[in-house]
Coordinates of C-alpha atoms and ligand atoms in Angstrom, one line a residue:
X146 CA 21.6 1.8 -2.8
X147 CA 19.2 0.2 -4.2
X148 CA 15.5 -0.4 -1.7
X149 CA 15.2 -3.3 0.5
X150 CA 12.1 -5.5 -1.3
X151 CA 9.2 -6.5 0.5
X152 CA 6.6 -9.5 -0.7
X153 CA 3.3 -10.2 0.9
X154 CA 0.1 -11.5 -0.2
X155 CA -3.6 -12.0 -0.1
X156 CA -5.5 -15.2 -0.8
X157 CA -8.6 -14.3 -2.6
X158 CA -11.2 -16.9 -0.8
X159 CA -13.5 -15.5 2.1
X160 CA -14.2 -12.2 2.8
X161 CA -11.4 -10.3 4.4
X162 CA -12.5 -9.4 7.6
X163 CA -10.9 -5.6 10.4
X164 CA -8.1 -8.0 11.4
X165 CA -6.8 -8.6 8.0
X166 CA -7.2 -5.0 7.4
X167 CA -5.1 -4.4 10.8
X168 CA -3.0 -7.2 10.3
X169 CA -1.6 -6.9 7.2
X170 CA -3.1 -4.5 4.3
X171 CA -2.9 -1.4 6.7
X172 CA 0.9 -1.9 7.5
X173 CA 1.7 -2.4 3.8
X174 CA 0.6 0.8 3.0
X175 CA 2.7 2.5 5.5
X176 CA 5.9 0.4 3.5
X177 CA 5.6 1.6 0.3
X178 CA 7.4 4.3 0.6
X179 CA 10.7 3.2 2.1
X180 CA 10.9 -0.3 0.3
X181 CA 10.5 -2.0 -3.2
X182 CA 7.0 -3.6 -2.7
X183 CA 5.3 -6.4 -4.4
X184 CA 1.6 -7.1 -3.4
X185 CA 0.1 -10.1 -4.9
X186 CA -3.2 -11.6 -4.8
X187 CA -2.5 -15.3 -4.6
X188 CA -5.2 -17.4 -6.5
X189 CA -2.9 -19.9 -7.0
X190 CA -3.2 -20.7 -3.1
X191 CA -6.6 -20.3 -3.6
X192 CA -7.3 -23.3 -5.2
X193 CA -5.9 -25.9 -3.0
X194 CA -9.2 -25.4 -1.0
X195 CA -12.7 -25.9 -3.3
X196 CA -13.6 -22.8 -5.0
X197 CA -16.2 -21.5 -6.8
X198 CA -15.0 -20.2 -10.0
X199 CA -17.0 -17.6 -11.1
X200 CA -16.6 -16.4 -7.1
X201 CA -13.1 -16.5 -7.5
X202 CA -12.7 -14.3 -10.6
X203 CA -15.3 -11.9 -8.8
X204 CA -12.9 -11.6 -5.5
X205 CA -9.8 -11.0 -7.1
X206 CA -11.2 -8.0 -8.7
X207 CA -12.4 -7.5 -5.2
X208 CA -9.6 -7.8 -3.6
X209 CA -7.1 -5.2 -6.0
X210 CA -9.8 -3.0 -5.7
X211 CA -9.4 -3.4 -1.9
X212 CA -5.6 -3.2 -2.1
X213 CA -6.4 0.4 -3.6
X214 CA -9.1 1.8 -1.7
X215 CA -7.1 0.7 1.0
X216 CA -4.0 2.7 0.2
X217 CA -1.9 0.3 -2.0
X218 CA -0.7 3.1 -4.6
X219 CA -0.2 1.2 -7.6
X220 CA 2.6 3.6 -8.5
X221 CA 4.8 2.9 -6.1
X222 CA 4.3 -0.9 -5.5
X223 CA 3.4 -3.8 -7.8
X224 CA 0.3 -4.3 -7.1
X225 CA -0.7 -8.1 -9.4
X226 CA -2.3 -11.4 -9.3
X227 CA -0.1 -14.4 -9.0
X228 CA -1.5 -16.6 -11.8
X229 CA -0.5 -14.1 -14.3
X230 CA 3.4 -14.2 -13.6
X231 CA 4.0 -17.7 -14.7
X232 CA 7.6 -17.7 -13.1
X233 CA 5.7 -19.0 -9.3
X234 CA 4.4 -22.4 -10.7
X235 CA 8.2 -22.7 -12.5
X236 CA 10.0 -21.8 -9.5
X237 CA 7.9 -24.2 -7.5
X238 CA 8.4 -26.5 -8.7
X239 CA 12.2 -26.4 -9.0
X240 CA 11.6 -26.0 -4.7
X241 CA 9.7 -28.7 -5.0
X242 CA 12.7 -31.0 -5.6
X243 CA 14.9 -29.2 -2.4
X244 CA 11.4 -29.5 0.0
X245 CA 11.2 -32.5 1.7
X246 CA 7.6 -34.1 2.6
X247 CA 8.4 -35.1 5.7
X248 CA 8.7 -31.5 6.6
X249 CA 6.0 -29.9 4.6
X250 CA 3.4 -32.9 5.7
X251 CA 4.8 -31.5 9.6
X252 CA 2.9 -27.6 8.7
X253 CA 0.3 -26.3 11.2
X254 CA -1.7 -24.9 8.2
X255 CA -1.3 -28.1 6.2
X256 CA -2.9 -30.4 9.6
X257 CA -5.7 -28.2 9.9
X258 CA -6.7 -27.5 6.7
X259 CA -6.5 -31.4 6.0
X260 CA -8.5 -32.0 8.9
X261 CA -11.1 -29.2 7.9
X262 CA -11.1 -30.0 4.1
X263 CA -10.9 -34.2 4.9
X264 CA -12.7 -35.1 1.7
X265 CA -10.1 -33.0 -0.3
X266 CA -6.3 -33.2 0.5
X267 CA -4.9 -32.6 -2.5
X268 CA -1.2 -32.3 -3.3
X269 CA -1.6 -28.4 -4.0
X270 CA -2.5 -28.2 -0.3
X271 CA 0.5 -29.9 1.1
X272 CA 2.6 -27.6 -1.7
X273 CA 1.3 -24.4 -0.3
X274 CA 4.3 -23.3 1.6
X275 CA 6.7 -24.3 -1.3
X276 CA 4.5 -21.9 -3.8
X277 CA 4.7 -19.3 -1.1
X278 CA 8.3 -20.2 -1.1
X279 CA 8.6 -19.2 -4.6
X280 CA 6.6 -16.5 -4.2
X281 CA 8.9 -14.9 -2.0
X282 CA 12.3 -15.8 -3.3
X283 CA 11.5 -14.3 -6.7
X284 CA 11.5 -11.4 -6.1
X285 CA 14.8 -11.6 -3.9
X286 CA 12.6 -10.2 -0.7
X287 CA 14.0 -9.2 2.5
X288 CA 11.1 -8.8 4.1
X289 CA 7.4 -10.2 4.6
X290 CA 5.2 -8.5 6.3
X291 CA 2.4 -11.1 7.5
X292 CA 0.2 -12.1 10.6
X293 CA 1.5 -14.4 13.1
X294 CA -0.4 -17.6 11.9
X295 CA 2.1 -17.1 8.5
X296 CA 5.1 -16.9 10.5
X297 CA 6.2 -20.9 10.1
X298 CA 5.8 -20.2 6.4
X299 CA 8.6 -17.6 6.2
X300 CA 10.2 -19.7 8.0
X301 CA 10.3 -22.4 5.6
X302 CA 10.9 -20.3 2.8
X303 CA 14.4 -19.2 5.0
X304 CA 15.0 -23.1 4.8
X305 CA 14.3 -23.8 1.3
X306 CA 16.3 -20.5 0.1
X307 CA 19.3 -22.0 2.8
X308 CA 19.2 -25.1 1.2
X309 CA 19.0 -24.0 -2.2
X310 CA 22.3 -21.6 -1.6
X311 CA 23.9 -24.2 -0.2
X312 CA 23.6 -26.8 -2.5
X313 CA 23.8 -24.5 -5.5
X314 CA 26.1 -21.6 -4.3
X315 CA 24.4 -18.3 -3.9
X316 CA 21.0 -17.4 -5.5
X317 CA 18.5 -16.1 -3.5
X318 CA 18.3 -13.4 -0.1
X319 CA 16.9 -15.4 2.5
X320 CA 14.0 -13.6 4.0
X321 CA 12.9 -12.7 7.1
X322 CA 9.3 -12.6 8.8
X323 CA 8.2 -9.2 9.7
X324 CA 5.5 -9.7 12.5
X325 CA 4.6 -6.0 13.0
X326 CA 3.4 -5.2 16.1
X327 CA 0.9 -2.3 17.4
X328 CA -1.4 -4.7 16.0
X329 CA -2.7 -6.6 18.8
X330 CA -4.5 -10.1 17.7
X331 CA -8.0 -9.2 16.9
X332 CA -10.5 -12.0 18.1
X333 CA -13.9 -13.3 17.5
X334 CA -16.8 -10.8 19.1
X335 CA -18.1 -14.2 20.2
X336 CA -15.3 -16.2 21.2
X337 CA -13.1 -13.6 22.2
X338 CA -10.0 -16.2 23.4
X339 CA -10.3 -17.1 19.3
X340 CA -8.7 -14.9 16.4
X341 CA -10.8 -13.5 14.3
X342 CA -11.3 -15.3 11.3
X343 CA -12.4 -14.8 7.6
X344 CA -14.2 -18.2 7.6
X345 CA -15.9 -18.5 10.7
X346 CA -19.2 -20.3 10.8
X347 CA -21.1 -17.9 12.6
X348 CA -21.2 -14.6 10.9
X349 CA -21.4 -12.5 14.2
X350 CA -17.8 -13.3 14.9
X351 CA -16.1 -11.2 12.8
X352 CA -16.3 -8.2 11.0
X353 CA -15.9 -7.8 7.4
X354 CA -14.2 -5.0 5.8
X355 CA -17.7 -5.1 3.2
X356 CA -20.3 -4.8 6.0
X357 CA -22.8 -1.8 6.2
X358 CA -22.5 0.7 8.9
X359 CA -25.9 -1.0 10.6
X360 CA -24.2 -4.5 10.5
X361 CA -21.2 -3.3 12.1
X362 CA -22.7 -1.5 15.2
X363 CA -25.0 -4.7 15.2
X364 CA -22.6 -7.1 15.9
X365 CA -20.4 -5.0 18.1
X366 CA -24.0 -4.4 20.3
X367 CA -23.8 -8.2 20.0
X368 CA -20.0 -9.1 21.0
X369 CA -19.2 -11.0 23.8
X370 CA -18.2 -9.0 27.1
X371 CA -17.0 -10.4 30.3
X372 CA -18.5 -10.2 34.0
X373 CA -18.3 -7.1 35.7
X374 CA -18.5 -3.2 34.4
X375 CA -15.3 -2.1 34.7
X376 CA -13.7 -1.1 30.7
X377 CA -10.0 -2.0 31.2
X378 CA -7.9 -4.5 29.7
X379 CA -6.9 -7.2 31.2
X380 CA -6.1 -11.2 30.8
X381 CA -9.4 -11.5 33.4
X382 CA -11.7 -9.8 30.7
X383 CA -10.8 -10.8 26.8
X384 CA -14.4 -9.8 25.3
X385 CA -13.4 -6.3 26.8
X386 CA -9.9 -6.3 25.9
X387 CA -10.3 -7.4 22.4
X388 CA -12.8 -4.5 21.8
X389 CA -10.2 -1.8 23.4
X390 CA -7.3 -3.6 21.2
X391 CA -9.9 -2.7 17.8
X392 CA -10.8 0.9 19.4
X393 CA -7.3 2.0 20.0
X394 CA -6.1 0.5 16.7
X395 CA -8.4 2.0 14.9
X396 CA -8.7 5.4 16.8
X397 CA -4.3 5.1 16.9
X398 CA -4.9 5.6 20.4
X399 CA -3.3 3.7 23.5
X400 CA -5.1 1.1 25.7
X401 CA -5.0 3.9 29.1
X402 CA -6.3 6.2 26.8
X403 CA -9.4 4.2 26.0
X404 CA -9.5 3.1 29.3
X405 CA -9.3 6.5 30.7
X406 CA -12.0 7.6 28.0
X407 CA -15.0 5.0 29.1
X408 CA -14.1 5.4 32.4
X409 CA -17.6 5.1 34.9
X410 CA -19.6 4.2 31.2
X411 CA -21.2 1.3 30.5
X412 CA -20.8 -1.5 28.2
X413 CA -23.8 -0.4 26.3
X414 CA -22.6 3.2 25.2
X415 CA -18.9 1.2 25.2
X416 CA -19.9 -0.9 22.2
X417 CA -22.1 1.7 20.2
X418 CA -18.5 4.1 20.5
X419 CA -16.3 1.0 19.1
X420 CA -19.5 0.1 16.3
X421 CA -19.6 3.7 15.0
X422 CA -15.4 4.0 14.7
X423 CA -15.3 1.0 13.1
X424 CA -17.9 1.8 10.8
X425 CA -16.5 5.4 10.1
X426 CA -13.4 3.9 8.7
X427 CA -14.6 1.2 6.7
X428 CA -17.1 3.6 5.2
X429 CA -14.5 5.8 2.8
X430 CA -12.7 2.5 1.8
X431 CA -16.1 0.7 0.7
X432 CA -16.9 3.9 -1.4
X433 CA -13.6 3.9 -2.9
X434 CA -13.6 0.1 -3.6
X435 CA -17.1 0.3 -5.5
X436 CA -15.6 3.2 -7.6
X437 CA -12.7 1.4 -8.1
X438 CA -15.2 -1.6 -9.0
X439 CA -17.5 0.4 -11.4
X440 CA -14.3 1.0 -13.8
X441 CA -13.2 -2.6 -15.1
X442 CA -10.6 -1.4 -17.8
X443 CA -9.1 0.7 -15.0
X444 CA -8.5 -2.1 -12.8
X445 CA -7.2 -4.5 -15.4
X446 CA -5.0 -1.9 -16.3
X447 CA -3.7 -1.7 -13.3
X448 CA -3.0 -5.2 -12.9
X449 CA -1.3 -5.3 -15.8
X450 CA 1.1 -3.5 -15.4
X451 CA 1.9 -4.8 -11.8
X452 CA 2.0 -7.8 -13.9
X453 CA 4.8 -6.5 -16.3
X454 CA 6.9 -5.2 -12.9
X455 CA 6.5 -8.4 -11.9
X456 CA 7.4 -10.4 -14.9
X457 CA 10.8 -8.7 -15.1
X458 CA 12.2 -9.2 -12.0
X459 CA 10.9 -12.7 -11.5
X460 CA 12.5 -13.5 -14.6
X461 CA 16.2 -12.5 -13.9
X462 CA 15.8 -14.7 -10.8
X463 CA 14.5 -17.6 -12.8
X464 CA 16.9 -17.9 -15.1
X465 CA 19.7 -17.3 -12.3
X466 CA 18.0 -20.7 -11.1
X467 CA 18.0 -22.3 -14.5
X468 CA 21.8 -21.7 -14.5
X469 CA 22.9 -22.4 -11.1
X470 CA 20.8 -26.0 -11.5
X471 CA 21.7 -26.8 -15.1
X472 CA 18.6 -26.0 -17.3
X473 CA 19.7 -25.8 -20.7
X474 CA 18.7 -22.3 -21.6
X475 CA 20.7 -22.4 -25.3
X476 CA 24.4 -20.4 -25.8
Ligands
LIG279 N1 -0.5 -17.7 2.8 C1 -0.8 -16.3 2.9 C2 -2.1 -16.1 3.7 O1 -2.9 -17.0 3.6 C3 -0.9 -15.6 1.6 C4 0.4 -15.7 0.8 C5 0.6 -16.3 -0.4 C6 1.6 -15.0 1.1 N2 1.9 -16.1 -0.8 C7 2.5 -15.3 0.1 C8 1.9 -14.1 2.2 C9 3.8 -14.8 0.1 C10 3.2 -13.7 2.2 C11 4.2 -14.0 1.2 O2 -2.2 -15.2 4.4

């Protein structure tokens, strides 16, 4: 029987920050080897918010390099970047005409980034979800691993692919979210009721999968606790309970565990312990990133070909959709 096929992807704007890491890239790796896995880097979505261009190029070499260092074995998966497979701007815009406005104008993402980026709503923002859309029924996925705030996304991919079989007869799998858990929500060290996030404005908040060892135990000697001494979890004490969540899921330990482990110390020596796992694991991914980095030809290679794997399969489906909705594609 042929592998259940799983889609995610990246944006590459911001620097990606532990919860990213924990979020998402992390659990990919542990798919690749039961499922068919495509792993894009979306610079298409990128755009619909201001970018810098010459930044842009730079962090999507940044970001496959990442997807490697991280565990993304470009073997197994196809690991690519979304602009090069031409078949996501086709297919979306054949959505485009089964998505209604009144429902994509209705998306979380597309209120606050409109209210964020006022001076810039473009139509590529309030698009997003229907180039996601595409993204994902290309490739006939099952599955999409992402982080909560991406859940109403999947879900209107699910409606679009409904619609589409409905009104067409049968042409893509209709995908389902996969929220995985052991992840717990990482927040902001400073506002630790806040997730953690890639653009926050003050650069203590979050940690970023590129910061030094010294920067990381920095801001962790900075974070936010709560009142009291006591290390436990508990609804009472987020700032504490956001740092266990990043200990245990980094040290693949459970909360009592941690808890049991700083029992009687202090939130001094607390934060030092988190800072120095953190910053052991980063460590090995940033040296393998900058090697990764140091080899151009490698990387565009690699990309290629996860290009090519892509190419073929998004193909079949698009001219599956050319078909069902009458495209003229010659006898
Ligand atoms: N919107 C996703 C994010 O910002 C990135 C993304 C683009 C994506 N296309 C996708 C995720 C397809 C899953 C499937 O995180």
């Amino acid at each position: 029987m042929d592998k259940k096929v799983i889609y995610s992807a990246v944006q590459p704007s911001g620097n990606l920050t532990i919860g990213n890491y924990l979020g998402a890239i992390r659990n990919w790796v542990k798919l690749q080897n039961e499922y068919d896995c495509f792993y894009a880097i979306a610079n298409m979505h990128a755009i619909t918010v201001k970018q810098e261009p010459a930044e842009l190029r730079r962090r999507t070499l940044e970001l496959a390099a990442l997807y490697i260092a991280c565990g993304i074995d470009p073997e197994k998966s196809a690991l690519y970047v979304q602009s090069h497979v031409p078949q996501h701007a086709e297919l979306c815009w054949v959505l485009n005409s089964v998505a209604y406005v009144g429902e994509m104008s209705r998306m979380t993402q597309f209120k606050d980034k409109s209210q964020k980026h006022a001076e810039n709503i473009n139509m590529g923002l309030m698009d997003y979800p229907v180039l996601m859309a595409a993204d994902i029924l290309l490739y006939q996925a099952q599955c999409v691993p992402v982080g909560a705030d991406q859940k109403q996304h999947v879900e209107i991919a699910r409606d679009l692919a409904i619609r589409f079989n409905n009104r067409y007869g049968e042409t893509f799998t209709v995908p389902e979210p996969l929220i995985l858990k052991g992840g717990a929500k990482i927040c902001s060290l400073q506002e630790p009721t806040k997730k953690m996030s890639k653009s926050d404005e003050n650069p203590n908040a979050s940690i970023f999968l590129t910061d030094d060892r010294d920067t990381v135990i920095r801001k962790f000697k900075r974070a936010v606790t709560d009142s009291g001494s006591e290390i436990v979890a508990s609804d009472e004490k987020p700032g504490v309970t956001n740092l266990l969540n990043i200990y245990c899921a980094f040290k693949n330990c459970t909360l009592q565990e941690a808890e049991r482990e700083f029992e009687g110390k202090g939130y001094g020596e607390f934060k030092l312990a988190v800072g120095e796992t953190v910053a052991d694991a980063l460590s090995p991914i940033q040296e393998e990133q900058a090697k990764l980095l140091a080899d151009k030809n490698y990387l565009g290679e690699i990309l290629k070909s996860g290009a090519d794997r892509a190419y073929r399969a998004a193909r079949r489906t698009l001219s599956k959709v050319y078909r069902k909705i009458g495209f003229y594609q010659g006898e």
